[in-house]
mmCIF file of C-alpha atoms in Angstrom:
data_model
loop_
_atom_site.group_PDB
_atom_site.id
_atom_site.type_symbol
_atom_site.label_atom_id
_atom_site.label_comp_id
_atom_site.label_asym_id
_atom_site.label_seq_id
_atom_site.Cartn_x
_atom_site.Cartn_y
_atom_site.Cartn_z
ATOM 1 C CA UNK A 1 -21.499 43.215 24.048
ATOM 2 C CA UNK A 2 -18.370 45.363 23.746
ATOM 3 C CA UNK A 3 -20.444 48.323 22.544
ATOM 4 C CA UNK A 4 -19.168 48.199 18.959
ATOM 5 C CA UNK A 5 -22.007 48.499 16.469
ATOM 6 C CA UNK A 6 -22.308 46.237 13.437
ATOM 7 C CA UNK A 7 -23.077 48.055 10.193
ATOM 8 C CA UNK A 8 -25.753 45.841 8.649
ATOM 9 C CA UNK A 9 -25.664 47.885 5.420
ATOM 10 C CA UNK A 10 -22.201 46.558 4.525
ATOM 11 C CA UNK A 11 -22.293 43.235 2.590
ATOM 12 C CA UNK A 12 -20.486 40.521 4.535
ATOM 13 C CA UNK A 13 -19.831 36.824 4.369
ATOM 14 C CA UNK A 14 -22.645 35.095 6.284
ATOM 15 C CA UNK A 15 -20.301 32.894 8.328
ATOM 16 C CA UNK A 16 -18.080 35.816 9.345
ATOM 17 C CA UNK A 17 -21.093 37.996 10.148
ATOM 18 C CA UNK A 18 -22.678 35.226 12.227
ATOM 19 C CA UNK A 19 -19.452 34.772 14.186
ATOM 20 C CA UNK A 20 -19.367 38.502 14.943
ATOM 21 C CA UNK A 21 -22.973 38.415 16.183
ATOM 22 C CA UNK A 22 -22.386 35.372 18.417
ATOM 23 C CA UNK A 23 -19.226 36.901 19.870
ATOM 24 C CA UNK A 24 -21.234 39.973 20.876
ATOM 25 C CA UNK A 25 -24.104 37.983 22.402
ATOM 26 C CA UNK A 26 -22.354 36.778 25.555
ATOM 27 C CA UNK A 27 -25.720 36.002 27.164
ATOM 28 C CA UNK A 28 -26.468 33.201 24.689
ATOM 29 C CA UNK A 29 -23.000 32.194 23.542
ATOM 30 C CA UNK A 30 -23.070 29.095 25.767
ATOM 31 C CA UNK A 31 -25.898 27.632 23.687
ATOM 32 C CA UNK A 32 -23.606 27.455 20.634
ATOM 33 C CA UNK A 33 -20.281 26.726 22.338
ATOM 34 C CA UNK A 34 -18.657 23.313 21.921
ATOM 35 C CA UNK A 35 -15.098 22.040 22.013
ATOM 36 C CA UNK A 36 -12.715 20.042 19.844
ATOM 37 C CA UNK A 37 -9.898 18.013 21.372
ATOM 38 C CA UNK A 38 -6.751 17.257 19.354
ATOM 39 C CA UNK A 39 -5.242 14.004 20.623
ATOM 40 C CA UNK A 40 -1.576 13.094 20.119
ATOM 41 C CA UNK A 41 -0.453 9.502 20.743
ATOM 42 C CA UNK A 42 3.049 8.068 20.426
ATOM 43 C CA UNK A 43 3.550 5.604 17.581
ATOM 44 C CA UNK A 44 6.571 3.796 19.039
ATOM 45 C CA UNK A 45 6.630 5.126 22.609
ATOM 46 C CA UNK A 46 4.114 5.419 25.441
ATOM 47 C CA UNK A 47 2.944 9.009 24.996
ATOM 48 C CA UNK A 48 -0.381 10.822 24.958
ATOM 49 C CA UNK A 49 -1.365 14.477 25.242
ATOM 50 C CA UNK A 50 -4.462 16.488 24.398
ATOM 51 C CA UNK A 51 -5.210 20.052 23.358
ATOM 52 C CA UNK A 52 -8.787 21.310 23.726
ATOM 53 C CA UNK A 53 -10.169 24.299 21.807
ATOM 54 C CA UNK A 54 -13.588 25.942 21.973
ATOM 55 C CA UNK A 55 -15.746 26.681 18.940
ATOM 56 C CA UNK A 56 -19.110 28.278 18.229
ATOM 57 C CA UNK A 57 -19.091 27.580 14.480
ATOM 58 C CA UNK A 58 -17.573 24.326 13.230
ATOM 59 C CA UNK A 59 -15.776 24.603 9.867
ATOM 60 C CA UNK A 60 -15.937 21.507 7.636
ATOM 61 C CA UNK A 61 -14.512 20.772 4.176
ATOM 62 C CA UNK A 62 -16.727 19.954 1.183
ATOM 63 C CA UNK A 63 -14.308 19.836 -1.756
ATOM 64 C CA UNK A 64 -14.269 16.343 -3.310
ATOM 65 C CA UNK A 65 -16.345 15.088 -0.355
ATOM 66 C CA UNK A 66 -19.807 13.605 -1.056
ATOM 67 C CA UNK A 67 -21.537 14.046 2.299
ATOM 68 C CA UNK A 68 -21.554 15.553 5.775
ATOM 69 C CA UNK A 69 -20.777 12.135 7.247
ATOM 70 C CA UNK A 70 -17.671 11.798 5.049
ATOM 71 C CA UNK A 71 -16.592 15.317 5.990
ATOM 72 C CA UNK A 72 -16.732 14.378 9.682
ATOM 73 C CA UNK A 73 -14.715 11.245 8.874
ATOM 74 C CA UNK A 74 -11.980 13.405 7.358
ATOM 75 C CA UNK A 75 -12.212 15.817 10.301
ATOM 76 C CA UNK A 76 -11.523 13.005 12.779
ATOM 77 C CA UNK A 77 -9.137 10.824 10.763
ATOM 78 C CA UNK A 78 -5.697 10.008 12.150
ATOM 79 C CA UNK A 79 -2.598 11.674 10.689
ATOM 80 C CA UNK A 80 0.987 10.532 11.376
ATOM 81 C CA UNK A 81 3.394 13.293 12.387
ATOM 82 C CA UNK A 82 6.863 12.021 11.541
ATOM 83 C CA UNK A 83 10.132 13.323 10.089
ATOM 84 C CA UNK A 84 10.186 17.126 10.128
ATOM 85 C CA UNK A 85 6.656 17.099 11.641
ATOM 86 C CA UNK A 86 7.636 15.187 14.797
ATOM 87 C CA UNK A 87 6.266 16.390 18.134
ATOM 88 C CA UNK A 88 8.621 17.494 20.915
ATOM 89 C CA UNK A 89 8.159 15.491 24.111
ATOM 90 C CA UNK A 90 9.053 17.721 27.079
ATOM 91 C CA UNK A 91 9.371 14.741 29.417
ATOM 92 C CA UNK A 92 12.055 12.962 27.385
ATOM 93 C CA UNK A 93 13.466 16.087 25.778
ATOM 94 C CA UNK A 94 13.278 14.457 22.348
ATOM 95 C CA UNK A 95 11.155 14.663 19.213
ATOM 96 C CA UNK A 96 8.944 11.632 18.679
ATOM 97 C CA UNK A 97 6.665 10.153 16.036
ATOM 98 C CA UNK A 98 2.993 10.582 16.931
ATOM 99 C CA UNK A 99 -0.415 10.123 15.404
ATOM 100 C CA UNK A 100 -2.862 13.007 15.694
ATOM 101 C CA UNK A 101 -6.646 12.899 15.468
ATOM 102 C CA UNK A 102 -9.495 15.191 16.481
ATOM 103 C CA UNK A 103 -12.767 14.543 18.285
ATOM 104 C CA UNK A 104 -15.756 16.538 19.468
ATOM 105 C CA UNK A 105 -15.443 16.684 23.261
ATOM 106 C CA UNK A 106 -18.285 19.042 24.126
ATOM 107 C CA UNK A 107 -21.368 19.169 21.917
ATOM 108 C CA UNK A 108 -23.448 22.366 22.131
ATOM 109 C CA UNK A 109 -27.261 22.369 22.356
ATOM 110 C CA UNK A 110 -27.280 24.147 18.986
ATOM 111 C CA UNK A 111 -24.588 23.070 16.532
ATOM 112 C CA UNK A 112 -23.664 25.502 13.753
ATOM 113 C CA UNK A 113 -21.643 24.097 10.843
ATOM 114 C CA UNK A 114 -19.953 26.252 8.223
ATOM 115 C CA UNK A 115 -19.394 24.383 4.962
ATOM 116 C CA UNK A 116 -16.205 25.625 3.300
ATOM 117 C CA UNK A 117 -17.637 26.128 -0.184
ATOM 118 C CA UNK A 118 -15.085 28.730 -1.256
ATOM 119 C CA UNK A 119 -11.522 27.851 -2.219
ATOM 120 C CA UNK A 120 -8.887 29.975 -0.477
ATOM 121 C CA UNK A 121 -6.101 31.035 -2.806
ATOM 122 C CA UNK A 122 -4.326 33.020 -0.081
ATOM 123 C CA UNK A 123 -5.153 35.223 2.910
ATOM 124 C CA UNK A 124 -6.657 37.964 0.729
ATOM 125 C CA UNK A 125 -8.083 36.161 -2.290
ATOM 126 C CA UNK A 126 -10.987 33.744 -2.598
ATOM 127 C CA UNK A 127 -11.131 31.304 -5.489
ATOM 128 C CA UNK A 128 -14.105 29.617 -7.120
ATOM 129 C CA UNK A 129 -17.173 28.391 -5.295
ATOM 130 C CA UNK A 130 -17.485 24.638 -4.696
ATOM 131 C CA UNK A 131 -21.074 23.967 -5.746
ATOM 132 C CA UNK A 132 -20.953 20.169 -6.007
ATOM 133 C CA UNK A 133 -23.709 18.008 -4.533
ATOM 134 C CA UNK A 134 -23.108 17.491 -0.822
ATOM 135 C CA UNK A 135 -25.476 15.130 0.987
ATOM 136 C CA UNK A 136 -26.802 16.488 4.281
ATOM 137 C CA UNK A 137 -29.091 14.377 6.506
ATOM 138 C CA UNK A 138 -32.031 15.800 8.433
ATOM 139 C CA UNK A 139 -30.857 13.785 11.439
ATOM 140 C CA UNK A 140 -27.212 13.316 12.368
ATOM 141 C CA UNK A 141 -25.303 11.440 15.071
ATOM 142 C CA UNK A 142 -21.913 12.984 15.901
ATOM 143 C CA UNK A 143 -21.098 10.341 18.532
ATOM 144 C CA UNK A 144 -18.803 8.320 16.192
ATOM 145 C CA UNK A 145 -16.663 11.453 15.891
ATOM 146 C CA UNK A 146 -16.785 12.367 19.581
ATOM 147 C CA UNK A 147 -15.208 11.335 22.862
ATOM 148 C CA UNK A 148 -18.588 10.275 24.248
ATOM 149 C CA UNK A 149 -22.174 9.496 23.292
ATOM 150 C CA UNK A 150 -24.360 12.484 22.443
ATOM 151 C CA UNK A 151 -28.071 12.783 21.524
ATOM 152 C CA UNK A 152 -29.085 12.946 17.891
ATOM 153 C CA UNK A 153 -29.019 16.329 16.144
ATOM 154 C CA UNK A 154 -31.876 17.468 13.914
ATOM 155 C CA UNK A 155 -31.459 19.938 11.060
ATOM 156 C CA UNK A 156 -33.634 22.964 11.844
ATOM 157 C CA UNK A 157 -32.152 25.749 9.735
ATOM 158 C CA UNK A 158 -29.987 26.352 6.674
ATOM 159 C CA UNK A 159 -28.432 29.398 5.054
ATOM 160 C CA UNK A 160 -28.268 28.841 1.291
ATOM 161 C CA UNK A 161 -25.713 30.664 -0.850
ATOM 162 C CA UNK A 162 -26.735 31.392 -4.431
ATOM 163 C CA UNK A 163 -24.342 32.681 -7.084
ATOM 164 C CA UNK A 164 -20.559 32.755 -7.258
ATOM 165 C CA UNK A 165 -17.691 33.790 -4.996
ATOM 166 C CA UNK A 166 -17.845 37.255 -6.574
ATOM 167 C CA UNK A 167 -21.576 37.889 -6.746
ATOM 168 C CA UNK A 168 -23.919 36.045 -4.402
ATOM 169 C CA UNK A 169 -27.191 36.101 -2.506
ATOM 170 C CA UNK A 170 -28.410 34.359 0.649
ATOM 171 C CA UNK A 171 -31.641 32.469 1.242
ATOM 172 C CA UNK A 172 -32.739 31.028 4.575
ATOM 173 C CA UNK A 173 -34.593 27.773 5.215
ATOM 174 C CA UNK A 174 -36.193 27.340 8.626
ATOM 175 C CA UNK A 175 -38.010 24.319 10.040
ATOM 176 C CA UNK A 176 -41.295 25.125 11.799
ATOM 177 C CA UNK A 177 -44.032 22.946 13.285
ATOM 178 C CA UNK A 178 -45.841 23.248 9.939
ATOM 179 C CA UNK A 179 -42.834 22.368 7.806
ATOM 180 C CA UNK A 180 -39.969 24.139 6.052
ATOM 181 C CA UNK A 181 -40.178 27.854 5.283
ATOM 182 C CA UNK A 182 -38.068 29.546 2.619
ATOM 183 C CA UNK A 183 -37.121 33.159 3.403
ATOM 184 C CA UNK A 184 -35.736 35.248 0.534
ATOM 185 C CA UNK A 185 -35.306 38.894 1.563
ATOM 186 C CA UNK A 186 -38.837 40.101 2.424
ATOM 187 C CA UNK A 187 -40.515 37.113 0.731
ATOM 188 C CA UNK A 188 -41.334 33.939 2.643
ATOM 189 C CA UNK A 189 -43.239 30.810 1.701
ATOM 190 C CA UNK A 190 -43.562 27.153 2.665
ATOM 191 C CA UNK A 191 -41.413 24.734 0.690
ATOM 192 C CA UNK A 192 -41.762 20.977 0.192
ATOM 193 C CA UNK A 193 -39.098 18.871 1.872
ATOM 194 C CA UNK A 194 -37.993 17.396 -1.465
ATOM 195 C CA UNK A 195 -37.436 20.909 -2.841
ATOM 196 C CA UNK A 196 -35.644 21.871 0.369
ATOM 197 C CA UNK A 197 -33.306 18.891 -0.102
ATOM 198 C CA UNK A 198 -32.422 20.040 -3.637
ATOM 199 C CA UNK A 199 -31.571 23.515 -2.349
ATOM 200 C CA UNK A 200 -29.579 22.184 0.590
ATOM 201 C CA UNK A 201 -27.513 19.600 -1.285
ATOM 202 C CA UNK A 202 -26.599 21.910 -4.186
ATOM 203 C CA UNK A 203 -25.326 20.787 -7.557
ATOM 204 C CA UNK A 204 -27.775 23.089 -9.363
ATOM 205 C CA UNK A 205 -27.895 26.770 -10.200
ATOM 206 C CA UNK A 206 -30.428 27.296 -7.409
ATOM 207 C CA UNK A 207 -27.804 27.519 -4.666
ATOM 208 C CA UNK A 208 -26.339 25.224 -2.013
ATOM 209 C CA UNK A 209 -26.119 24.959 1.763
ATOM 210 C CA UNK A 210 -23.482 27.211 3.296
ATOM 211 C CA UNK A 211 -24.335 27.219 7.001
ATOM 212 C CA UNK A 212 -26.211 24.462 8.826
ATOM 213 C CA UNK A 213 -28.114 24.801 12.106
ATOM 214 C CA UNK A 214 -28.625 21.580 14.050
ATOM 215 C CA UNK A 215 -30.638 21.302 17.280
ATOM 216 C CA UNK A 216 -29.797 18.608 19.811
ATOM 217 C CA UNK A 217 -32.701 16.245 20.438
ATOM 218 C CA UNK A 218 -32.383 16.371 24.194
ATOM 219 C CA UNK A 219 -34.899 16.616 27.041
ATOM 220 C CA UNK A 220 -32.246 18.091 29.309
ATOM 221 C CA UNK A 221 -32.933 21.593 30.595
ATOM 222 C CA UNK A 222 -30.621 24.118 28.969
ATOM 223 C CA UNK A 223 -28.998 26.790 31.134
ATOM 224 C CA UNK A 224 -31.472 29.503 32.043
ATOM 225 C CA UNK A 225 -30.183 32.599 30.336
ATOM 226 C CA UNK A 226 -31.105 36.229 30.822
ATOM 227 C CA UNK A 227 -30.673 38.343 27.699
ATOM 228 C CA UNK A 228 -29.448 41.866 28.301
ATOM 229 C CA UNK A 229 -32.484 44.222 27.950
ATOM 230 C CA UNK A 230 -30.274 46.748 26.175
ATOM 231 C CA UNK A 231 -29.467 44.132 23.530
ATOM 232 C CA UNK A 232 -33.141 43.390 22.970
ATOM 233 C CA UNK A 233 -33.911 47.101 22.691
ATOM 234 C CA UNK A 234 -31.092 47.571 20.173
ATOM 235 C CA UNK A 235 -32.309 44.608 18.088
ATOM 236 C CA UNK A 236 -35.843 46.054 18.041
ATOM 237 C CA UNK A 237 -34.538 49.424 16.815
ATOM 238 C CA UNK A 238 -32.519 47.715 14.079
ATOM 239 C CA UNK A 239 -35.600 45.742 12.972
ATOM 240 C CA UNK A 240 -37.677 48.920 12.776
ATOM 241 C CA UNK A 241 -34.939 50.682 10.787
ATOM 242 C CA UNK A 242 -34.697 47.767 8.356
ATOM 243 C CA UNK A 243 -38.462 47.721 7.872
ATOM 244 C CA UNK A 244 -38.394 51.432 7.023
ATOM 245 C CA UNK A 245 -35.585 50.907 4.500
ATOM 246 C CA UNK A 246 -37.524 48.064 2.857
ATOM 247 C CA UNK A 247 -40.635 50.257 2.656
ATOM 248 C CA UNK A 248 -38.806 53.184 1.038
ATOM 249 C CA UNK A 249 -37.237 50.843 -1.541
ATOM 250 C CA UNK A 250 -40.410 48.935 -2.350
ATOM 251 C CA UNK A 251 -42.417 49.199 -5.577
ATOM 252 C CA UNK A 252 -45.581 49.987 -3.610
ATOM 253 C CA UNK A 253 -43.925 53.034 -2.051
ATOM 254 C CA UNK A 254 -42.934 54.447 -5.428
ATOM 255 C CA UNK A 255 -46.419 53.771 -6.776
ATOM 256 C CA UNK A 256 -47.896 55.824 -3.920
ATOM 257 C CA UNK A 257 -45.619 58.832 -4.409
#
């Protein structure tokens, strides 16, 4: 951690807040870190180059897209760069026509996907929320969109966004050995898988999936990580502080006093 504290009392976008947390947790960042490779191939000439970028949260489009599979198809589809969009070839010293496509090169043990459910009007303004039905499988194979074969991913957690782009609320779904649990502020309860699917896919006024947590179905041993004791101590203090705030704001507290 860089020592900068995160003010948990300030409302924040869940995806942005999660990215901040991961960036500060250097001890575990490797568990969420993957890479995307942009591949450029010449259309009329023998040319190929690649550009690899790391990610910890993968952003995917949902607007006018029916499913996660289709969103990955769009993510990896080929685009021709011609005319004013030509690529400069340093070897020949000329601009050339190329096709560009993207693939997952490194798949992390835990894949976090941010579904872009809010339209961006510009850098400072957010438009309406995209609350259409978006099919999300409980098991997903990213190998067709990757440079190599990877194990199957299983959906193990979801952050649901309820409301609009102006006024919203988050609910968490977590998969346990006993089934799915719905966590809404201080309230938690088991939820049937069919009801979980309705919440996850959206299309209703109950909310829709905003962030997905997939776990790789792999017997491989993950890197042995040592979490900074100071970070654990800080997290424990924050949990105690939050519990006190919940107590002071609860109905039972006011009934007692």
